[in-house]
mmCIF file of N, CA and C in Angstrom:
data_model
loop_
_atom_site.group_PDB
_atom_site.id
_atom_site.type_symbol
_atom_site.label_atom_id
_atom_site.label_comp_id
_atom_site.label_asym_id
_atom_site.label_seq_id
_atom_site.Cartn_x
_atom_site.Cartn_y
_atom_site.Cartn_z
ATOM 1 N N ALA A 1 93.553 73.626 76.680
ATOM 2 C CA ALA A 1 92.280 73.381 77.323
ATOM 3 C C ALA A 1 92.438 72.418 78.504
ATOM 4 N N MET A 2 93.320 71.425 78.327
ATOM 5 C CA MET A 2 93.498 70.458 79.404
ATOM 6 C C MET A 2 94.108 71.112 80.638
ATOM 7 N N ARG A 3 95.096 71.985 80.426
ATOM 8 C CA ARG A 3 95.719 72.668 81.572
ATOM 9 C C ARG A 3 94.681 73.447 82.363
ATOM 10 N N THR A 4 93.839 74.150 81.642
ATOM 11 C CA THR A 4 92.798 74.947 82.301
ATOM 12 C C THR A 4 91.802 74.035 83.009
ATOM 13 N N ALA A 5 91.435 72.925 82.367
ATOM 14 C CA ALA A 5 90.514 71.980 82.990
ATOM 15 C C ALA A 5 91.116 71.401 84.273
ATOM 16 N N LEU A 6 92.417 71.107 84.253
ATOM 17 C CA LEU A 6 93.068 70.576 85.453
ATOM 18 C C LEU A 6 93.015 71.574 86.606
ATOM 19 N N ARG A 7 92.981 72.848 86.297
ATOM 20 C CA ARG A 7 92.878 73.877 87.346
ATOM 21 C C ARG A 7 91.527 73.835 88.045
ATOM 22 N N LEU A 8 90.528 73.249 87.420
ATOM 23 C CA LEU A 8 89.204 73.152 88.040
ATOM 24 C C LEU A 8 89.228 72.332 89.328
ATOM 25 N N ARG A 9 90.235 71.472 89.476
ATOM 26 C CA ARG A 9 90.343 70.673 90.709
ATOM 27 C C ARG A 9 90.434 71.559 91.944
ATOM 28 N N GLU A 10 90.925 72.775 91.769
ATOM 29 C CA GLU A 10 91.039 73.702 92.897
ATOM 30 C C GLU A 10 89.672 74.208 93.365
ATOM 31 N N TYR A 11 88.628 73.949 92.587
ATOM 32 C CA TYR A 11 87.297 74.477 92.895
ATOM 33 C C TYR A 11 86.294 73.377 93.219
ATOM 34 N N GLU A 12 86.778 72.250 93.724
ATOM 35 C CA GLU A 12 85.886 71.124 94.051
ATOM 36 C C GLU A 12 84.839 71.488 95.102
ATOM 37 N N LYS A 13 85.126 72.442 95.948
ATOM 38 C CA LYS A 13 84.152 72.837 96.974
ATOM 39 C C LYS A 13 83.040 73.693 96.392
ATOM 40 N N VAL A 14 83.262 74.239 95.195
ATOM 41 C CA VAL A 14 82.297 75.151 94.578
ATOM 42 C C VAL A 14 81.555 74.485 93.419
ATOM 43 N N LEU A 15 82.291 73.739 92.601
ATOM 44 C CA LEU A 15 81.728 73.104 91.412
ATOM 45 C C LEU A 15 81.493 71.618 91.667
ATOM 46 N N PRO A 16 80.507 71.024 90.995
ATOM 47 C CA PRO A 16 80.270 69.579 91.156
ATOM 48 C C PRO A 16 81.473 68.758 90.670
ATOM 49 N N ALA A 17 81.952 67.864 91.515
ATOM 50 C CA ALA A 17 83.135 67.064 91.194
ATOM 51 C C ALA A 17 82.921 66.212 89.944
ATOM 52 N N GLU A 18 81.716 65.718 89.742
ATOM 53 C CA GLU A 18 81.447 64.910 88.552
ATOM 54 C C GLU A 18 81.683 65.726 87.278
ATOM 55 N N GLU A 19 81.269 66.971 87.283
ATOM 56 C CA GLU A 19 81.482 67.828 86.116
ATOM 57 C C GLU A 19 82.964 68.143 85.924
ATOM 58 N N ILE A 20 83.661 68.424 87.012
ATOM 59 C CA ILE A 20 85.090 68.731 86.929
ATOM 60 C C ILE A 20 85.851 67.587 86.288
ATOM 61 N N TYR A 21 85.667 66.373 86.815
ATOM 62 C CA TYR A 21 86.447 65.244 86.315
ATOM 63 C C TYR A 21 85.964 64.766 84.949
ATOM 64 N N SER A 22 84.727 65.028 84.599
ATOM 65 C CA SER A 22 84.254 64.737 83.242
ATOM 66 C C SER A 22 84.936 65.658 82.238
ATOM 67 N N ILE A 23 85.055 66.931 82.581
ATOM 68 C CA ILE A 23 85.728 67.893 81.700
ATOM 69 C C ILE A 23 87.210 67.551 81.577
ATOM 70 N N ILE A 24 87.839 67.185 82.685
ATOM 71 C CA ILE A 24 89.253 66.806 82.645
ATOM 72 C C ILE A 24 89.443 65.574 81.764
ATOM 73 N N ALA A 25 88.587 64.563 81.926
ATOM 74 C CA ALA A 25 88.697 63.347 81.109
ATOM 75 C C ALA A 25 88.531 63.675 79.632
ATOM 76 N N LEU A 26 87.574 64.521 79.305
ATOM 77 C CA LEU A 26 87.313 64.888 77.911
ATOM 78 C C LEU A 26 88.495 65.642 77.297
ATOM 79 N N THR A 27 88.968 66.666 77.991
ATOM 80 C CA THR A 27 90.064 67.467 77.436
ATOM 81 C C THR A 27 91.364 66.665 77.376
ATOM 82 N N ALA A 28 91.620 65.829 78.369
ATOM 83 C CA ALA A 28 92.829 65.007 78.366
ATOM 84 C C ALA A 28 92.760 63.979 77.232
ATOM 85 N N PHE A 29 91.590 63.424 76.983
ATOM 86 C CA PHE A 29 91.432 62.472 75.880
ATOM 87 C C PHE A 29 91.781 63.137 74.554
ATOM 88 N N TYR A 30 91.213 64.290 74.290
ATOM 89 C CA TYR A 30 91.463 64.955 73.012
ATOM 90 C C TYR A 30 92.882 65.520 72.896
ATOM 91 N N ALA A 31 93.527 65.773 74.039
ATOM 92 C CA ALA A 31 94.924 66.208 74.019
ATOM 93 C C ALA A 31 95.883 65.010 73.958
ATOM 94 N N ARG A 32 95.318 63.800 74.017
ATOM 95 C CA ARG A 32 96.059 62.544 73.978
ATOM 96 C C ARG A 32 96.953 62.353 75.210
ATOM 97 N N PHE A 33 96.521 62.914 76.341
ATOM 98 C CA PHE A 33 97.176 62.701 77.629
ATOM 99 C C PHE A 33 96.368 61.631 78.357
ATOM 100 N N PHE A 34 96.572 60.380 77.958
ATOM 101 C CA PHE A 34 95.745 59.296 78.470
ATOM 102 C C PHE A 34 96.032 58.971 79.930
ATOM 103 N N GLY A 35 97.180 59.350 80.446
ATOM 104 C CA GLY A 35 97.455 59.192 81.879
ATOM 105 C C GLY A 35 96.550 60.093 82.705
ATOM 106 N N GLN A 36 96.438 61.355 82.305
ATOM 107 C CA GLN A 36 95.548 62.292 82.996
ATOM 108 C C GLN A 36 94.088 61.870 82.816
ATOM 109 N N CYS A 37 93.767 61.402 81.622
ATOM 110 C CA CYS A 37 92.412 60.928 81.335
ATOM 111 C C CYS A 37 92.057 59.752 82.251
ATOM 112 N N SER A 38 92.998 58.830 82.414
ATOM 113 C CA SER A 38 92.792 57.673 83.279
ATOM 114 C C SER A 38 92.567 58.095 84.734
ATOM 115 N N GLN A 39 93.352 59.055 85.208
ATOM 116 C CA GLN A 39 93.179 59.533 86.585
ATOM 117 C C GLN A 39 91.803 60.154 86.784
ATOM 118 N N ALA A 40 91.333 60.896 85.780
ATOM 119 C CA ALA A 40 90.004 61.502 85.871
ATOM 120 C C ALA A 40 88.924 60.419 85.904
ATOM 121 N N PHE A 41 89.086 59.380 85.091
ATOM 122 C CA PHE A 41 88.112 58.281 85.092
ATOM 123 C C PHE A 41 88.127 57.537 86.425
ATOM 124 N N MET A 42 89.310 57.370 87.017
ATOM 125 C CA MET A 42 89.373 56.707 88.328
ATOM 126 C C MET A 42 88.610 57.516 89.378
ATOM 127 N N LYS A 43 88.751 58.844 89.318
ATOM 128 C CA LYS A 43 88.004 59.701 90.252
ATOM 129 C C LYS A 43 86.498 59.541 90.024
ATOM 130 N N LEU A 44 86.086 59.537 88.751
ATOM 131 C CA LEU A 44 84.666 59.390 88.428
ATOM 132 C C LEU A 44 84.133 58.038 88.902
ATOM 133 N N GLU A 45 84.884 56.980 88.689
ATOM 134 C CA GLU A 45 84.438 55.646 89.087
ATOM 135 C C GLU A 45 84.374 55.486 90.601
ATOM 136 N N ALA A 46 85.136 56.290 91.344
ATOM 137 C CA ALA A 46 85.129 56.216 92.807
ATOM 138 C C ALA A 46 84.012 57.053 93.432
ATOM 139 N N MET A 47 83.341 57.868 92.617
ATOM 140 C CA MET A 47 82.276 58.736 93.138
ATOM 141 C C MET A 47 80.984 57.953 93.367
ATOM 142 N N PRO A 48 80.173 58.424 94.308
ATOM 143 C CA PRO A 48 78.878 57.776 94.538
ATOM 144 C C PRO A 48 77.862 58.192 93.467
ATOM 145 N N LEU A 49 77.976 57.593 92.280
ATOM 146 C CA LEU A 49 77.080 57.905 91.170
ATOM 147 C C LEU A 49 75.958 56.874 91.112
ATOM 148 N N LYS A 50 74.905 57.200 90.377
ATOM 149 C CA LYS A 50 73.841 56.230 90.137
ATOM 150 C C LYS A 50 74.432 55.067 89.350
ATOM 151 N N GLU A 51 73.869 53.888 89.545
ATOM 152 C CA GLU A 51 74.414 52.688 88.920
ATOM 153 C C GLU A 51 74.477 52.799 87.397
ATOM 154 N N ALA A 52 73.454 53.376 86.772
ATOM 155 C CA ALA A 52 73.439 53.519 85.309
ATOM 156 C C ALA A 52 74.581 54.428 84.856
ATOM 157 N N ARG A 53 74.790 55.518 85.567
ATOM 158 C CA ARG A 53 75.859 56.468 85.222
ATOM 159 C C ARG A 53 77.225 55.824 85.437
ATOM 160 N N LYS A 54 77.369 55.103 86.539
ATOM 161 C CA LYS A 54 78.639 54.436 86.839
ATOM 162 C C LYS A 54 78.964 53.397 85.757
ATOM 163 N N ALA A 55 77.932 52.691 85.267
ATOM 164 C CA ALA A 55 78.125 51.705 84.201
ATOM 165 C C ALA A 55 78.560 52.396 82.909
ATOM 166 N N GLU A 56 77.981 53.556 82.611
ATOM 167 C CA GLU A 56 78.374 54.317 81.417
ATOM 168 C C GLU A 56 79.832 54.755 81.496
ATOM 169 N N VAL A 57 80.227 55.253 82.650
ATOM 170 C CA VAL A 57 81.603 55.713 82.850
ATOM 171 C C VAL A 57 82.571 54.542 82.705
ATOM 172 N N SER A 58 82.257 53.412 83.303
ATOM 173 C CA SER A 58 83.130 52.236 83.222
ATOM 174 C C SER A 58 83.236 51.716 81.797
ATOM 175 N N LYS A 59 82.120 51.699 81.081
ATOM 176 C CA LYS A 59 82.112 51.226 79.700
ATOM 177 C C LYS A 59 82.964 52.144 78.814
ATOM 178 N N LEU A 60 82.828 53.456 79.000
ATOM 179 C CA LEU A 60 83.609 54.409 78.221
ATOM 180 C C LEU A 60 85.096 54.282 78.534
ATOM 181 N N ALA A 61 85.430 54.159 79.813
ATOM 182 C CA ALA A 61 86.837 53.993 80.211
ATOM 183 C C ALA A 61 87.418 52.727 79.597
ATOM 184 N N LEU A 62 86.675 51.643 79.620
ATOM 185 C CA LEU A 62 87.134 50.389 79.048
ATOM 186 C C LEU A 62 87.386 50.534 77.550
ATOM 187 N N SER A 63 86.476 51.217 76.851
ATOM 188 C CA SER A 63 86.646 51.378 75.401
ATOM 189 C C SER A 63 87.858 52.258 75.064
ATOM 190 N N ILE A 64 88.151 53.234 75.910
ATOM 191 C CA ILE A 64 89.315 54.101 75.671
ATOM 192 C C ILE A 64 90.614 53.371 75.977
ATOM 193 N N PHE A 65 90.680 52.723 77.137
ATOM 194 C CA PHE A 65 91.956 52.185 77.599
ATOM 195 C C PHE A 65 92.266 50.791 77.078
ATOM 196 N N THR A 66 91.358 50.196 76.317
ATOM 197 C CA THR A 66 91.737 48.987 75.587
ATOM 198 C C THR A 66 92.459 49.367 74.293
ATOM 199 N N ARG A 67 92.271 50.602 73.841
ATOM 200 C CA ARG A 67 92.953 51.085 72.632
ATOM 201 C C ARG A 67 94.176 51.939 72.945
ATOM 202 N N HIS A 68 94.196 52.586 74.091
ATOM 203 C CA HIS A 68 95.281 53.516 74.434
ATOM 204 C C HIS A 68 95.810 53.208 75.836
ATOM 205 N N ALA A 69 97.114 53.090 75.947
ATOM 206 C CA ALA A 69 97.727 52.892 77.270
ATOM 207 C C ALA A 69 97.569 54.180 78.083
ATOM 208 N N PRO A 70 97.337 54.066 79.381
ATOM 209 C CA PRO A 70 97.154 55.270 80.213
ATOM 210 C C PRO A 70 98.483 55.973 80.499
ATOM 211 N N GLN A 71 99.079 56.504 79.454
ATOM 212 C CA GLN A 71 100.356 57.200 79.581
ATOM 213 C C GLN A 71 100.244 58.560 78.918
ATOM 214 N N ASP A 72 100.933 59.531 79.497
ATOM 215 C CA ASP A 72 101.006 60.868 78.921
ATOM 216 C C ASP A 72 102.222 60.960 78.017
ATOM 217 N N PRO A 73 102.150 61.790 76.979
ATOM 218 C CA PRO A 73 103.360 62.006 76.176
ATOM 219 C C PRO A 73 104.419 62.718 77.017
ATOM 220 N N SER A 74 105.661 62.592 76.592
ATOM 221 C CA SER A 74 106.716 63.285 77.334
ATOM 222 C C SER A 74 106.460 64.791 77.245
ATOM 223 N N LEU A 75 106.820 65.497 78.281
ATOM 224 C CA LEU A 75 106.534 66.923 78.334
ATOM 225 C C LEU A 75 107.665 67.672 79.005
ATOM 226 N N ARG A 76 107.607 68.966 78.809
ATOM 227 C CA ARG A 76 108.598 69.817 79.474
ATOM 228 C C ARG A 76 108.272 69.901 80.957
ATOM 229 N N ARG A 77 109.293 69.938 81.735
ATOM 230 C CA ARG A 77 109.118 70.115 83.170
ATOM 231 C C ARG A 77 109.736 71.435 83.568
ATOM 232 N N ALA A 78 109.290 71.944 84.685
ATOM 233 C CA ALA A 78 109.802 73.213 85.197
ATOM 234 C C ALA A 78 110.285 72.989 86.627
ATOM 235 N N GLU A 79 110.923 73.998 87.170
ATOM 236 C CA GLU A 79 111.385 73.929 88.561
ATOM 237 C C GLU A 79 110.545 74.845 89.416
ATOM 238 N N CYS A 80 110.264 74.409 90.625
ATOM 239 C CA CYS A 80 109.574 75.246 91.604
ATOM 240 C C CYS A 80 110.495 76.430 91.929
ATOM 241 N N PRO A 81 109.965 77.655 91.899
ATOM 242 C CA PRO A 81 110.813 78.813 92.211
ATOM 243 C C PRO A 81 111.248 78.860 93.682
ATOM 244 N N ASN A 82 110.536 78.132 94.547
ATOM 245 C CA ASN A 82 110.888 78.151 95.972
ATOM 246 C C ASN A 82 111.952 77.132 96.348
ATOM 247 N N CYS A 83 111.820 75.889 95.811
ATOM 248 C CA CYS A 83 112.705 74.818 96.287
ATOM 249 C C CYS A 83 113.430 74.081 95.167
ATOM 250 N N SER A 84 113.199 74.441 93.913
ATOM 251 C CA SER A 84 113.827 73.823 92.739
ATOM 252 C C SER A 84 113.389 72.386 92.486
ATOM 253 N N PHE A 85 112.308 71.935 93.120
ATOM 254 C CA PHE A 85 111.743 70.606 92.867
ATOM 255 C C PHE A 85 111.165 70.595 91.448
ATOM 256 N N THR A 86 111.294 69.490 90.722
ATOM 257 C CA THR A 86 110.781 69.391 89.362
ATOM 258 C C THR A 86 109.267 69.186 89.392
ATOM 259 N N VAL A 87 108.547 70.034 88.656
ATOM 260 C CA VAL A 87 107.081 69.958 88.584
ATOM 261 C C VAL A 87 106.644 69.880 87.126
ATOM 262 N N ARG A 88 105.436 69.354 86.901
ATOM 263 C CA ARG A 88 104.877 69.323 85.550
ATOM 264 C C ARG A 88 104.354 70.706 85.211
ATOM 265 N N GLU A 89 104.281 71.009 83.942
ATOM 266 C CA GLU A 89 103.915 72.369 83.532
ATOM 267 C C GLU A 89 102.504 72.766 83.940
ATOM 268 N N TRP A 90 101.636 71.828 84.245
ATOM 269 C CA TRP A 90 100.266 72.187 84.635
ATOM 270 C C TRP A 90 100.019 72.092 86.137
ATOM 271 N N ASP A 91 101.032 71.716 86.905
ATOM 272 C CA ASP A 91 100.839 71.604 88.354
ATOM 273 C C ASP A 91 100.461 72.942 88.968
ATOM 274 N N ALA A 92 99.516 72.905 89.886
ATOM 275 C CA ALA A 92 99.081 74.110 90.578
ATOM 276 C C ALA A 92 99.860 74.317 91.882
ATOM 277 N N HIS A 93 100.472 73.230 92.380
ATOM 278 C CA HIS A 93 101.234 73.284 93.629
ATOM 279 C C HIS A 93 102.502 72.460 93.479
ATOM 280 N N CYS A 94 103.509 72.841 94.217
ATOM 281 C CA CYS A 94 104.751 72.058 94.262
ATOM 282 C C CYS A 94 104.498 70.816 95.108
ATOM 283 N N GLY A 95 104.918 69.662 94.612
ATOM 284 C CA GLY A 95 104.744 68.422 95.360
ATOM 285 C C GLY A 95 105.687 68.299 96.538
ATOM 286 N N ASP A 96 106.699 69.144 96.600
ATOM 287 C CA ASP A 96 107.679 69.071 97.672
ATOM 288 C C ASP A 96 107.408 70.099 98.771
ATOM 289 N N CYS A 97 107.361 71.377 98.399
ATOM 290 C CA CYS A 97 107.209 72.430 99.415
ATOM 291 C C CYS A 97 105.775 72.963 99.520
ATOM 292 N N GLY A 98 104.895 72.594 98.563
ATOM 293 C CA GLY A 98 103.496 73.024 98.629
ATOM 294 C C GLY A 98 103.241 74.422 98.098
ATOM 295 N N ALA A 99 104.232 75.062 97.505
ATOM 296 C CA ALA A 99 104.039 76.419 96.965
ATOM 297 C C ALA A 99 102.959 76.406 95.889
ATOM 298 N N HIS A 100 102.136 77.427 95.875
ATOM 299 C CA HIS A 100 101.055 77.557 94.892
ATOM 300 C C HIS A 100 101.561 78.348 93.690
ATOM 301 N N PHE A 101 101.231 77.885 92.497
ATOM 302 C CA PHE A 101 101.615 78.567 91.271
ATOM 303 C C PHE A 101 100.382 79.209 90.661
ATOM 304 N N ALA A 102 100.418 80.499 90.463
ATOM 305 C CA ALA A 102 99.310 81.196 89.820
ATOM 306 C C ALA A 102 99.277 80.804 88.353
ATOM 307 N N ALA A 103 98.081 80.711 87.793
ATOM 308 C CA ALA A 103 97.934 80.314 86.388
ATOM 309 C C ALA A 103 97.781 81.528 85.497
ATOM 310 N N CYS A 104 98.323 81.417 84.295
ATOM 311 C CA CYS A 104 98.118 82.441 83.268
ATOM 312 C C CYS A 104 96.684 82.318 82.779
ATOM 313 N N VAL A 105 95.978 83.400 82.703
ATOM 314 C CA VAL A 105 94.582 83.380 82.296
ATOM 315 C C VAL A 105 94.459 82.978 80.822
ATOM 316 N N VAL A 106 95.444 83.295 80.024
ATOM 317 C CA VAL A 106 95.394 83.015 78.588
ATOM 318 C C VAL A 106 95.787 81.571 78.274
ATOM 319 N N SER A 107 96.925 81.127 78.799
ATOM 320 C CA SER A 107 97.446 79.811 78.414
ATOM 321 C C SER A 107 97.130 78.708 79.413
ATOM 322 N N GLY A 108 96.827 79.050 80.655
ATOM 323 C CA GLY A 108 96.621 78.044 81.692
ATOM 324 C C GLY A 108 97.903 77.565 82.319
ATOM 325 N N LYS A 109 99.043 78.019 81.824
ATOM 326 C CA LYS A 109 100.337 77.600 82.378
ATOM 327 C C LYS A 109 100.560 78.221 83.743
ATOM 328 N N ALA A 110 101.307 77.506 84.556
ATOM 329 C CA ALA A 110 101.653 78.025 85.882
ATOM 330 C C ALA A 110 102.802 78.992 85.757
#
């Protein structure tokens, strides 16, 4: 679910960014990928939200990250088919050459 949620970042021009990063934070939390969860919370906290909503997001982030370090578990890495740069299994693009990886509709894997 988290891999698929991370793919939503490609649709920021179509979908509300607050919803995208809320879904990413939720799925990353339950998958215990607290590094990804932390990045989603940072995006949410940087958004121009109403003060009450921003306070809720900050309070929730504080309650999560006082108990869990913002680190992801170790994971398998893959190589970019174009340049052999090492990428994470959920990356949609190569960080080196910019190649786009199509996602599997079933698993969300690139």
